[in-house]
Tab-separated table of C-alpha atoms in Angstrom:
chain	number	residue	atom	x	y	z
A	1	MET	CA	18.399	38.562	-49.458
A	2	LYS	CA	19.147	39.285	-45.825
A	3	SER	CA	15.473	40.068	-45.288
A	4	LYS	CA	14.478	36.678	-46.737
A	5	ASP	CA	17.042	34.892	-44.556
A	6	SER	CA	15.756	36.710	-41.490
A	7	ILE	CA	12.170	35.784	-42.300
A	8	ALA	CA	13.138	32.148	-42.871
A	9	ARG	CA	14.955	32.021	-39.549
A	10	LYS	CA	11.948	33.439	-37.726
A	11	LEU	CA	9.595	30.935	-39.363
A	12	PHE	CA	12.000	28.071	-38.673
A	13	THR	CA	12.380	29.154	-35.029
A	14	GLY	CA	8.614	29.368	-34.546
A	15	PHE	CA	7.965	25.936	-36.031
A	16	GLY	CA	10.957	24.555	-34.106
A	17	ILE	CA	9.543	25.776	-30.800
A	18	ILE	CA	6.173	24.214	-31.560
A	19	LEU	CA	7.731	20.926	-32.633
A	20	PHE	CA	9.991	20.834	-29.557
A	21	LEU	CA	7.099	21.436	-27.182
A	22	VAL	CA	5.006	18.741	-28.893
A	23	MET	CA	7.871	16.246	-28.532
A	24	VAL	CA	8.424	17.139	-24.877
A	25	SER	CA	4.684	16.851	-24.196
A	26	SER	CA	4.598	13.409	-25.780
A	27	ALA	CA	7.623	12.253	-23.764
A	28	LEU	CA	6.183	13.613	-20.513
A	29	THR	CA	2.817	12.021	-21.236
A	30	PHE	CA	4.455	8.630	-21.739
A	31	PHE	CA	6.661	8.971	-18.654
A	32	ILE	CA	3.896	10.164	-16.314
A	33	LEU	CA	1.332	7.626	-17.521
A	34	ASN	CA	3.884	4.829	-17.192
A	35	SER	CA	4.949	5.979	-13.714
A	36	ASN	CA	1.358	6.348	-12.502
A	37	ASN	CA	0.483	2.953	-13.939
A	38	ARG	CA	3.323	1.354	-11.944
A	39	LEU	CA	2.169	3.124	-8.793
A	40	ASN	CA	-1.416	2.003	-9.383
A	41	GLN	CA	-0.287	-1.588	-9.816
A	42	GLN	CA	1.799	-1.351	-6.643
A	43	ILE	CA	-1.217	-0.060	-4.712
A	44	ALA	CA	-3.734	-2.497	-6.200
A	45	LYS	CA	-1.584	-5.645	-6.147
A	46	VAL	CA	0.570	-5.128	-3.062
A	47	ASN	CA	-0.304	-2.325	-0.647
A	48	ILE	CA	-4.094	-2.616	-0.461
A	49	PRO	CA	-4.144	-6.459	-0.273
A	50	THR	CA	-1.379	-6.278	2.325
A	51	VAL	CA	-3.322	-3.823	4.493
A	52	ASN	CA	-6.478	-5.938	4.203
A	53	TYR	CA	-4.649	-9.148	5.113
A	54	LEU	CA	-2.796	-7.542	8.022
A	55	ASN	CA	-6.055	-6.094	9.365
A	56	GLN	CA	-7.663	-9.531	9.176
A	57	LEU	CA	-4.679	-11.074	10.953
A	58	TYR	CA	-4.901	-8.386	13.627
A	59	THR	CA	-8.593	-9.218	14.115
A	60	HIS	CA	-7.891	-12.956	14.404
A	61	ILE	CA	-5.111	-12.479	16.952
A	62	SER	CA	-7.271	-10.038	18.906
A	63	ASP	CA	-10.144	-12.541	18.844
A	64	SER	CA	-7.815	-15.274	20.078
A	65	LYS	CA	-7.036	-13.108	23.103
A	66	MET	CA	-10.714	-13.003	24.043
A	67	LEU	CA	-11.302	-16.658	23.187
A	68	ILE	CA	-8.416	-17.982	25.305
A	69	LYS	CA	-9.743	-15.974	28.248
A	70	ASN	CA	-13.168	-17.481	27.685
A	71	TRP	CA	-11.564	-20.934	27.530
A	72	VAL	CA	-10.082	-20.429	30.992
A	73	PHE	CA	-12.770	-18.464	32.804
A	74	ILE	CA	-16.101	-19.159	31.068
A	75	GLU	CA	-16.241	-22.038	28.562
A	76	LYS	CA	-15.846	-25.054	30.841
A	77	GLN	CA	-17.833	-27.409	28.638
A	78	PRO	CA	-15.944	-29.161	25.828
A	79	ALA	CA	-16.400	-28.335	22.131
A	80	THR	CA	-18.319	-25.091	22.611
A	81	ARG	CA	-18.630	-22.684	19.708
A	82	ASP	CA	-15.945	-20.383	21.112
A	83	LYS	CA	-13.551	-23.277	21.676
A	84	LYS	CA	-14.067	-24.508	18.124
A	85	ARG	CA	-13.557	-20.953	16.895
A	86	LEU	CA	-10.192	-20.695	18.651
A	87	GLU	CA	-9.064	-24.015	17.178
A	88	GLU	CA	-10.178	-22.810	13.723
A	89	LEU	CA	-8.171	-19.610	14.123
A	90	GLN	CA	-5.041	-21.521	15.071
A	91	ASN	CA	-5.272	-24.324	12.520
A	92	ILE	CA	-7.009	-22.797	9.474
A	93	LEU	CA	-7.670	-19.054	9.400
A	94	VAL	CA	-4.344	-17.672	10.618
A	95	PRO	CA	-2.174	-20.082	8.549
A	96	ALA	CA	-4.220	-19.217	5.431
A	97	LEU	CA	-3.743	-15.497	6.033
A	98	ILE	CA	-0.026	-15.903	6.632
A	99	SER	CA	0.219	-17.760	3.314
A	100	ASN	CA	-1.606	-14.919	1.520
A	101	ILE	CA	0.609	-12.302	3.128
A	102	ASN	CA	3.748	-14.239	2.188
A	103	GLU	CA	2.692	-13.999	-1.470
A	104	VAL	CA	2.244	-10.218	-1.506
A	105	SER	CA	5.270	-9.665	0.740
A	106	GLN	CA	7.589	-10.527	-2.158
A	107	GLU	CA	7.354	-6.821	-3.088
A	108	TRP	CA	8.106	-5.581	0.434
A	109	THR	CA	11.375	-4.135	1.607
A	110	GLU	CA	13.810	-6.513	3.308
A	111	GLU	CA	13.156	-4.748	6.608
A	112	GLU	CA	9.418	-5.366	6.306
A	113	LYS	CA	9.981	-9.011	5.388
A	114	LEU	CA	12.166	-9.535	8.449
A	115	GLU	CA	9.620	-7.808	10.676
A	116	PHE	CA	6.775	-9.994	9.423
A	117	LYS	CA	8.913	-13.125	9.766
A	118	GLY	CA	9.463	-12.176	13.397
A	119	ILE	CA	5.721	-11.686	13.882
A	120	ILE	CA	4.983	-15.108	12.383
A	121	THR	CA	7.550	-16.702	14.697
A	122	SER	CA	5.949	-15.009	17.714
A	123	ILE	CA	2.508	-16.236	16.648
A	124	ASN	CA	3.375	-19.834	15.822
A	125	ASP	CA	6.221	-20.568	18.205
A	126	VAL	CA	5.145	-18.532	21.232
A	127	LEU	CA	1.511	-17.418	21.284
A	128	PHE	CA	-0.125	-20.500	19.780
A	129	VAL	CA	2.160	-22.805	21.744
A	130	GLN	CA	1.047	-21.148	24.976
A	131	GLN	CA	-2.608	-21.151	23.937
A	132	LYS	CA	-2.506	-24.825	22.957
A	133	TYR	CA	-0.832	-25.683	26.230
A	134	ILE	CA	-3.659	-23.932	28.087
A	135	MET	CA	-6.242	-25.680	25.906
A	136	ALA	CA	-4.667	-29.101	26.433
A	137	THR	CA	-4.333	-28.556	30.182
A	138	LEU	CA	-7.920	-27.383	30.654
A	139	ASN	CA	-9.497	-30.181	28.659
A	140	GLY	CA	-12.342	-31.323	30.886
A	141	PHE	CA	-14.439	-30.607	33.984
A	142	ASP	CA	-11.886	-32.226	36.275
A	143	SER	CA	-9.128	-29.913	35.145
A	144	TYR	CA	-11.294	-26.861	35.792
A	145	ASN	CA	-11.801	-28.090	39.361
A	146	ASP	CA	-8.088	-28.707	39.922
A	147	VAL	CA	-6.739	-25.855	42.032
A	148	GLY	CA	-3.142	-26.563	41.034
A	149	ILE	CA	-3.949	-26.319	37.321
A	150	LEU	CA	-5.966	-23.126	37.753
A	151	PHE	CA	-3.178	-21.625	39.852
A	152	GLU	CA	-0.801	-22.197	36.946
A	153	ILE	CA	-3.086	-21.303	34.022
A	154	GLN	CA	-5.186	-18.365	35.169
A	155	PRO	CA	-2.276	-15.920	35.670
A	156	MET	CA	-1.201	-16.578	32.058
A	157	VAL	CA	-4.431	-15.055	30.669
A	158	GLU	CA	-4.950	-12.262	33.168
A	159	GLU	CA	-3.963	-8.707	32.208
A	160	GLY	CA	-0.194	-8.550	32.366
A	161	GLY	CA	0.027	-12.331	32.161
A	162	GLU	CA	2.469	-14.117	29.898
A	163	THR	CA	0.021	-15.039	27.125
A	164	ILE	CA	-1.775	-11.707	27.133
A	165	THR	CA	1.533	-9.801	27.038
A	166	VAL	CA	2.703	-11.811	24.028
A	167	THR	CA	-0.616	-11.177	22.291
A	168	ASP	CA	-0.445	-7.435	22.869
A	169	GLU	CA	3.142	-7.285	21.585
A	170	ILE	CA	2.108	-9.070	18.390
A	171	LEU	CA	-0.857	-6.734	17.920
A	172	ASN	CA	1.386	-3.685	18.336
A	173	ARG	CA	3.857	-5.015	15.768
A	174	LEU	CA	1.044	-5.750	13.335
A	175	THR	CA	-0.262	-2.210	13.808
A	176	GLU	CA	3.162	-0.728	13.029
A	177	LEU	CA	3.552	-2.867	9.906
A	178	THR	CA	0.036	-1.986	8.722
A	179	ASN	CA	0.653	1.723	9.285
A	180	ARG	CA	3.822	1.467	7.215
A	181	GLN	CA	1.916	-0.058	4.316
A	182	GLN	CA	-0.835	2.558	4.592
A	183	ALA	CA	1.814	5.283	4.559
A	184	GLN	CA	3.168	3.835	1.311
A	185	VAL	CA	-0.315	4.033	-0.219
A	186	GLN	CA	-0.603	7.688	0.810
A	187	GLU	CA	2.868	8.409	-0.555
A	188	ALA	CA	1.968	6.806	-3.878
A	189	TRP	CA	-1.224	8.873	-4.159
A	190	ILE	CA	0.719	12.049	-3.377
A	191	LYS	CA	3.266	11.204	-6.085
A	192	MET	CA	0.510	10.629	-8.639
A	193	ASP	CA	-1.279	13.854	-7.680
A	194	SER	CA	2.001	15.772	-7.862
A	195	SER	CA	2.931	14.407	-11.292
A	196	THR	CA	-0.576	15.061	-12.605
A	197	SER	CA	-0.535	18.639	-11.292
A	198	PHE	CA	2.908	19.260	-12.790
A	199	PHE	CA	1.786	17.887	-16.145
A	200	SER	CA	-1.364	20.027	-16.113
A	201	ILE	CA	0.679	23.163	-15.432
A	202	TYR	CA	3.165	22.208	-18.132
A	203	ILE	CA	0.380	21.647	-20.671
A	204	ILE	CA	-1.114	25.073	-19.917
A	205	ILE	CA	2.242	26.863	-20.192
A	206	SER	CA	3.365	24.964	-23.302
A	207	SER	CA	-0.018	25.581	-24.937
A	208	LEU	CA	0.337	29.311	-24.327
A	209	ILE	CA	3.866	29.241	-25.759
A	210	MET	CA	2.707	27.291	-28.812
A	211	ILE	CA	-0.182	29.708	-29.340
A	212	ALA	CA	2.223	32.640	-29.077
A	213	ALA	CA	4.682	30.974	-31.463
A	214	GLY	CA	1.874	30.132	-33.857
A	215	LEU	CA	0.589	33.683	-33.792
A	216	GLY	CA	4.120	34.942	-34.377
A	217	VAL	CA	4.552	32.640	-37.364
A	218	ARG	CA	1.163	33.633	-38.711
A	219	SER	CA	1.939	37.310	-38.242
A	220	GLU	CA	5.262	36.897	-40.043
A	221	GLU	CA	3.535	35.068	-42.909
A	222	ARG	CA	1.027	37.890	-43.276
A	223	ARG	CA	3.785	40.487	-43.224
A	224	VAL	CA	5.716	38.591	-45.897
A	225	GLY	CA	2.534	38.231	-47.911
A	226	LYS	CA	1.899	41.960	-47.784
A	227	GLU	CA	5.469	42.700	-48.858
A	228	CYS	CA	5.175	40.297	-51.764
A	229	ARG	CA	1.854	41.768	-52.894
A	230	SER	CA	3.193	45.309	-52.637
A	231	ARG	CA	6.192	44.362	-54.788
A	232	TRP	CA	4.026	42.641	-57.384
A	233	SER	CA	1.687	45.615	-57.578
A	234	ALA	CA	4.645	47.922	-58.005
């Protein structure tokens, strides 16, 4: 009787180990797939669009730096292509990008939101105000020939000038914010790789344990079968 109880316990333990490992594997599969899916959505819907938009905004602000210089030093005729381009940046392209970024920024941290709000303020209330003042002041051939106007305007767009300094500060802040978003993408990929690697190792180890448990159960069944046959033959 004790022998039968011992055999039953061994069989029950073997099947219990297999069942436990199957349940744990199922739970881990669900957890890891769900976690990776959330990370993928974060990357696809927030981080990557954010990086793309911020890079475009960086390009537009950088272009405006060149275009305002051209407005002062080169493009003296009205309504040239570069002058129209600068007006388009200020009135259409940059506002549209800011609107797009505001949509994806709902998933940002509060610190990132505040930083971007500060950047927007610097663009709209400082940089574009200065640029539009320059554009309105140099609005015809007479203004370009006015020494007093040139004496006031030209230093603003020279290296180290007020408008150029503001532009460079905005570009640096955009770079920092973009780098932060790119770092989040890298962190998300590392998390997914880590969880996938852990799960792969777990599957290998649990499979080996299940094989060993299965072989143990099978071996015990054979031993019991031999004992039963030997008793019957006796």
